[in-house]
Amino acid sequence: MHVSSISLLAFAVASVHGHGYLVKPSSRSRLATEAGKDVCPECAIVEPVNSWPDLDAAQVGRSGPCGFNARVSNDYNQPGPAWGQSPVVSYKAGDVVDVQWCVDANGDHGGMYSYRICQDQAIVDKFITPGYLPTVAEKEEAELCFRKGLLKCTDVSGQNCGNNPDCPPGQPCQRTDWFSCGSFANDVKCKGVDRAPLNSCYTSTAGGYTVSNKIKIPNYSDCGFAGINQSGCEGKGCCWKALNPNPNNKPWCYKKA
């Protein structure tokens, strides 16, 4: 997914064994499934994973930001024949965007989830360069980048951004910037967000439920334009860096952290 020339969007689920995938905008898992290259889009997960009650405790490992499906041997972190070749949608600063993921009925364990943006073009390029497969270390590097770009639930007025009912008091999951599913104990779970019927989205295991929200695209600092030189970049108070790998053979002007 494309936000600007230097941004990608990631979707993260923090639960025990949550099975699902991003459907709006179309994730690489969805694109592959629609092209007949995947038979279980909800299977692009890593498990077992311990990410509760500390939402950022889990290591992404080989799954990376785009997912790894061992069932069909698809590593979605590398562009493939039906995914990663071009942006699926473009947004501009300030846009309020409809986002949606699909949770499998047999893999709905409640918990919390988030949407994030990575602005480090040097990292992003490794996941959109044809023929290049990022290493596990590079996948972890991307995860850290996405953690810096959390798109908060509270950025869009009118959304339900309360604490998760299954999160014990005083634990790291007590936060309202992530999105939350309903109570696991009361069988509300993630399907309770939309309360949509079974098979409102596709999963191969037990049928899926949609989980819908809105995010707001931030107004990031403008650090230049196509063709800007080093002095012009630094004159804006931004940083200049040569990229490697660099598919466009151009340096990158980016804002300071």
CSV table of C-alpha atoms in Angstrom, one decimal:
chain,number,residue,atom,x,y,z
A,1,MET,CA,0.0,0.0,0.0
A,2,HIS,CA,1.3,3.5,-0.9
A,3,VAL,CA,0.9,6.6,1.1
A,4,SER,CA,3.7,8.7,-0.3
A,5,SER,CA,6.9,7.8,-2.0
A,6,ILE,CA,8.4,6.8,1.4
A,7,SER,CA,5.6,5.1,3.2
A,8,LEU,CA,4.0,1.7,3.6
A,9,LEU,CA,1.1,0.6,5.9
A,10,ALA,CA,1.3,-2.4,8.2
A,11,PHE,CA,-1.4,-4.2,10.2
A,12,ALA,CA,-0.6,-6.0,13.4
A,13,VAL,CA,-2.7,-8.2,15.6
A,14,ALA,CA,-1.7,-8.7,19.3
A,15,SER,CA,-3.4,-11.8,20.6
A,16,VAL,CA,-2.5,-15.4,21.3
A,17,HIS,CA,-3.1,-17.2,18.0
A,18,GLY,CA,-5.2,-14.8,16.0
A,19,HIS,CA,-5.8,-15.9,12.4
A,20,GLY,CA,-6.7,-13.1,10.0
A,21,TYR,CA,-5.5,-10.9,7.2
A,22,LEU,CA,-5.9,-7.3,5.9
A,23,VAL,CA,-8.6,-6.9,3.2
A,24,LYS,CA,-9.0,-3.2,2.9
A,25,PRO,CA,-6.7,-2.0,1.5
A,26,SER,CA,-5.8,-5.2,-0.2
A,27,SER,CA,-2.9,-7.0,1.5
A,28,ARG,CA,-0.5,-9.2,-0.4
A,29,SER,CA,-2.3,-12.2,1.1
A,30,ARG,CA,-5.6,-11.1,-0.3
A,31,LEU,CA,-4.0,-10.3,-3.7
A,32,ALA,CA,-2.4,-13.8,-3.9
A,33,THR,CA,-5.7,-15.5,-2.9
A,34,GLU,CA,-7.6,-13.6,-5.6
A,35,ALA,CA,-5.0,-14.6,-8.1
A,36,GLY,CA,-5.2,-18.3,-7.1
A,37,LYS,CA,-1.7,-18.3,-5.6
A,38,ASP,CA,-2.9,-18.8,-2.0
A,39,VAL,CA,-5.5,-21.1,-0.5
A,40,CYS,CA,-5.4,-19.9,3.1
A,41,PRO,CA,-4.9,-16.2,3.4
A,42,GLU,CA,-5.5,-16.3,7.2
A,43,CYS,CA,-2.5,-18.7,7.5
A,44,ALA,CA,0.2,-16.1,6.9
A,45,ILE,CA,1.0,-16.0,10.6
A,46,VAL,CA,3.8,-17.0,13.0
A,47,GLU,CA,2.9,-19.2,16.0
A,48,PRO,CA,3.1,-19.8,18.9
A,49,VAL,CA,3.6,-16.1,19.7
A,50,ASN,CA,3.5,-14.5,23.2
A,51,SER,CA,2.2,-10.9,22.7
A,52,TRP,CA,-0.2,-10.5,25.6
A,53,PRO,CA,-0.4,-8.4,27.7
A,54,ASP,CA,2.6,-6.6,26.2
A,55,LEU,CA,1.4,-5.7,22.7
A,56,ASP,CA,4.9,-5.2,21.3
A,57,ALA,CA,6.6,-8.2,22.9
A,58,ALA,CA,6.4,-10.6,19.9
A,59,GLN,CA,9.2,-10.9,17.4
A,60,VAL,CA,7.9,-10.9,13.8
A,61,GLY,CA,10.6,-13.4,12.7
A,62,ARG,CA,10.3,-14.7,9.2
A,63,SER,CA,6.7,-13.3,8.9
A,64,GLY,CA,8.0,-9.8,8.7
A,65,PRO,CA,5.5,-6.9,8.0
A,66,CYS,CA,4.0,-8.6,4.9
A,67,GLY,CA,3.5,-12.2,6.2
A,68,PHE,CA,4.9,-15.7,5.5
A,69,ASN,CA,2.5,-18.5,4.6
A,70,ALA,CA,4.2,-21.8,5.2
A,71,ARG,CA,1.2,-23.7,3.9
A,72,VAL,CA,1.8,-22.5,0.3
A,73,SER,CA,5.5,-21.4,0.8
A,74,ASN,CA,4.7,-17.7,0.0
A,75,ASP,CA,7.0,-15.2,1.6
A,76,TYR,CA,5.0,-12.0,1.0
A,77,ASN,CA,7.9,-9.8,2.1
A,78,GLN,CA,9.3,-10.4,-1.5
A,79,PRO,CA,7.3,-9.0,-4.4
A,80,GLY,CA,5.6,-11.9,-6.3
A,81,PRO,CA,3.7,-12.5,-9.5
A,82,ALA,CA,0.4,-11.1,-8.1
A,83,TRP,CA,1.6,-8.8,-5.3
A,84,GLY,CA,4.1,-6.1,-4.5
A,85,GLN,CA,4.6,-4.9,-8.1
A,86,SER,CA,2.8,-1.6,-7.7
A,87,PRO,CA,0.8,0.4,-5.1
A,88,VAL,CA,-2.7,-0.8,-4.5
A,89,VAL,CA,-4.0,2.6,-3.4
A,90,SER,CA,-2.7,6.1,-2.7
A,91,TYR,CA,-3.7,8.5,0.1
A,92,LYS,CA,-2.9,12.1,0.9
A,93,ALA,CA,-2.2,13.8,4.3
A,94,GLY,CA,-5.3,14.2,6.3
A,95,ASP,CA,-7.3,11.5,4.6
A,96,VAL,CA,-9.6,9.5,6.9
A,97,VAL,CA,-9.4,6.0,5.5
A,98,ASP,CA,-11.7,3.0,5.9
A,99,VAL,CA,-9.6,-0.1,6.9
A,100,GLN,CA,-10.8,-3.7,7.4
A,101,TRP,CA,-9.3,-7.0,8.3
A,102,CYS,CA,-10.9,-10.5,8.2
A,103,VAL,CA,-10.7,-12.8,11.2
A,104,ASP,CA,-11.4,-16.5,10.9
A,105,ALA,CA,-14.2,-17.8,13.1
A,106,ASN,CA,-12.0,-20.6,14.4
A,107,GLY,CA,-9.1,-18.2,15.1
A,108,ASP,CA,-10.9,-15.4,16.8
A,109,HIS,CA,-9.2,-15.1,20.2
A,110,GLY,CA,-10.0,-11.4,20.9
A,111,GLY,CA,-7.1,-9.1,21.8
A,112,MET,CA,-6.0,-5.8,20.2
A,113,TYR,CA,-4.7,-4.7,16.8
A,114,SER,CA,-3.1,-1.7,15.2
A,115,TYR,CA,-2.3,0.0,11.9
A,116,ARG,CA,1.1,1.7,11.3
A,117,ILE,CA,3.2,3.5,8.7
A,118,CYS,CA,6.9,3.1,8.1
A,119,GLN,CA,8.6,6.3,6.7
A,120,ASP,CA,12.2,4.9,6.3
A,121,GLN,CA,12.5,4.6,2.5
A,122,ALA,CA,15.7,2.6,2.8
A,123,ILE,CA,13.8,-0.1,4.7
A,124,VAL,CA,10.7,0.1,2.6
A,125,ASP,CA,12.6,-0.4,-0.6
A,126,LYS,CA,13.8,-3.8,0.5
A,127,PHE,CA,10.2,-5.0,0.5
A,128,ILE,CA,9.2,-3.5,-2.9
A,129,THR,CA,12.4,-4.4,-4.9
A,130,PRO,CA,11.6,-7.2,-7.4
A,131,GLY,CA,13.7,-10.3,-6.8
A,132,TYR,CA,14.9,-9.2,-3.4
A,133,LEU,CA,14.0,-11.3,-0.3
A,134,PRO,CA,14.6,-9.4,3.0
A,135,THR,CA,16.5,-11.2,5.7
A,136,VAL,CA,15.0,-11.9,9.1
A,137,ALA,CA,17.1,-9.1,10.5
A,138,GLU,CA,15.7,-6.7,7.9
A,139,LYS,CA,12.2,-7.9,8.7
A,140,GLU,CA,12.7,-7.1,12.4
A,141,GLU,CA,14.2,-3.7,11.4
A,142,ALA,CA,11.0,-3.0,9.5
A,143,GLU,CA,8.9,-4.0,12.5
A,144,LEU,CA,10.8,-1.4,14.6
A,145,CYS,CA,10.2,1.2,11.9
A,146,PHE,CA,6.4,0.5,11.9
A,147,ARG,CA,6.3,0.7,15.7
A,148,LYS,CA,7.3,4.4,15.4
A,149,GLY,CA,4.5,5.1,13.0
A,150,LEU,CA,1.4,4.0,15.0
A,151,LEU,CA,-1.9,5.3,13.5
A,152,LYS,CA,-3.9,5.8,16.7
A,153,CYS,CA,-7.5,4.8,17.1
A,154,THR,CA,-8.0,8.2,18.9
A,155,ASP,CA,-6.9,10.2,15.8
A,156,VAL,CA,-10.4,9.7,14.3
A,157,SER,CA,-13.3,11.2,16.4
A,158,GLY,CA,-16.3,9.1,17.2
A,159,GLN,CA,-14.5,5.7,17.2
A,160,ASN,CA,-14.8,3.3,20.1
A,161,CYS,CA,-11.2,3.4,21.6
A,162,GLY,CA,-11.8,2.0,25.0
A,163,ASN,CA,-9.5,-0.4,26.9
A,164,ASN,CA,-9.7,-4.1,26.1
A,165,PRO,CA,-12.1,-5.8,28.6
A,166,ASP,CA,-9.7,-8.8,28.9
A,167,CYS,CA,-6.7,-6.6,29.8
A,168,PRO,CA,-5.8,-6.8,33.5
A,169,PRO,CA,-5.4,-3.4,35.3
A,170,GLY,CA,-1.9,-2.0,35.2
A,171,GLN,CA,-0.8,-4.1,32.3
A,172,PRO,CA,0.8,-2.7,29.1
A,173,CYS,CA,-2.4,-3.5,27.1
A,174,GLN,CA,-4.2,-0.8,29.1
A,175,ARG,CA,-4.1,1.7,26.2
A,176,THR,CA,-6.6,3.3,23.9
A,177,ASP,CA,-4.3,4.2,20.9
A,178,TRP,CA,-4.6,0.6,19.6
A,179,PHE,CA,-7.9,-0.8,18.4
A,180,SER,CA,-9.6,-3.4,20.6
A,181,CYS,CA,-11.8,-6.5,20.1
A,182,GLY,CA,-14.5,-7.4,22.5
A,183,SER,CA,-14.4,-9.7,25.5
A,184,PHE,CA,-13.1,-13.2,24.9
A,185,ALA,CA,-14.8,-14.6,28.0
A,186,ASN,CA,-18.2,-13.3,26.8
A,187,ASP,CA,-17.7,-14.6,23.3
A,188,VAL,CA,-17.7,-11.1,21.8
A,189,LYS,CA,-14.1,-11.2,20.6
A,190,CYS,CA,-13.1,-9.5,17.3
A,191,LYS,CA,-16.3,-10.5,15.5
A,192,GLY,CA,-18.1,-8.2,17.9
A,193,VAL,CA,-16.5,-5.1,16.3
A,194,ASP,CA,-18.7,-5.2,13.2
A,195,ARG,CA,-21.2,-7.8,14.3
A,196,ALA,CA,-21.2,-8.9,10.7
A,197,PRO,CA,-22.5,-12.3,9.7
A,198,LEU,CA,-20.3,-15.3,9.2
A,199,ASN,CA,-18.6,-15.4,5.8
A,200,SER,CA,-18.8,-11.6,5.5
A,201,CYS,CA,-15.2,-12.0,4.3
A,202,TYR,CA,-13.3,-15.1,3.0
A,203,THR,CA,-11.3,-17.5,5.1
A,204,SER,CA,-10.7,-21.1,4.2
A,205,THR,CA,-10.8,-22.6,7.7
A,206,ALA,CA,-14.1,-21.8,9.3
A,207,GLY,CA,-15.4,-18.7,7.5
A,208,GLY,CA,-14.6,-15.1,8.3
A,209,TYR,CA,-15.9,-12.0,10.0
A,210,THR,CA,-15.1,-8.4,8.9
A,211,VAL,CA,-13.4,-6.1,11.5
A,212,SER,CA,-13.7,-2.5,10.3
A,213,ASN,CA,-12.3,0.8,11.5
A,214,LYS,CA,-11.0,4.2,10.3
A,215,ILE,CA,-7.5,5.6,10.4
A,216,LYS,CA,-6.2,9.1,9.7
A,217,ILE,CA,-3.2,9.7,7.4
A,218,PRO,CA,-0.8,12.1,9.3
A,219,ASN,CA,0.5,15.3,7.8
A,220,TYR,CA,4.2,14.5,7.7
A,221,SER,CA,6.9,17.1,7.3
A,222,ASP,CA,7.6,17.9,3.7
A,223,CYS,CA,11.3,17.1,3.1
A,224,GLY,CA,11.5,17.8,-0.6
A,225,PHE,CA,10.5,16.8,-4.0
A,226,ALA,CA,11.6,14.5,-6.9
A,227,GLY,CA,15.0,15.7,-8.0
A,228,ILE,CA,15.9,17.7,-4.9
A,229,ASN,CA,19.7,18.0,-4.3
A,230,GLN,CA,21.6,17.6,-1.1
A,231,SER,CA,21.9,21.3,-0.2
A,232,GLY,CA,18.2,21.8,-0.9
A,233,CYS,CA,17.3,18.9,1.3
A,234,GLU,CA,19.5,19.9,4.2
A,235,GLY,CA,18.2,23.5,3.8
A,236,LYS,CA,14.8,22.2,4.7
A,237,GLY,CA,16.2,20.8,8.0
A,238,CYS,CA,16.0,17.3,6.6
A,239,CYS,CA,18.6,14.5,6.2
A,240,TRP,CA,20.3,13.2,3.1
A,241,LYS,CA,21.1,9.6,2.6
A,242,ALA,CA,22.2,7.3,-0.3
A,243,LEU,CA,20.1,4.2,-0.4
A,244,ASN,CA,21.3,0.6,-0.8
A,245,PRO,CA,19.7,-1.2,-2.5
A,246,ASN,CA,18.4,1.7,-4.5
A,247,PRO,CA,16.2,0.6,-7.4
A,248,ASN,CA,15.5,4.1,-8.6
A,249,ASN,CA,19.2,5.1,-8.4
A,250,LYS,CA,18.3,8.2,-6.3
A,251,PRO,CA,19.2,9.4,-2.8
A,252,TRP,CA,16.5,10.0,-0.3
A,253,CYS,CA,15.6,13.3,1.6
A,254,TYR,CA,13.9,12.5,4.8
A,255,LYS,CA,12.9,14.3,8.0
A,256,LYS,CA,14.9,14.0,11.2
A,257,ALA,CA,13.6,11.6,13.8
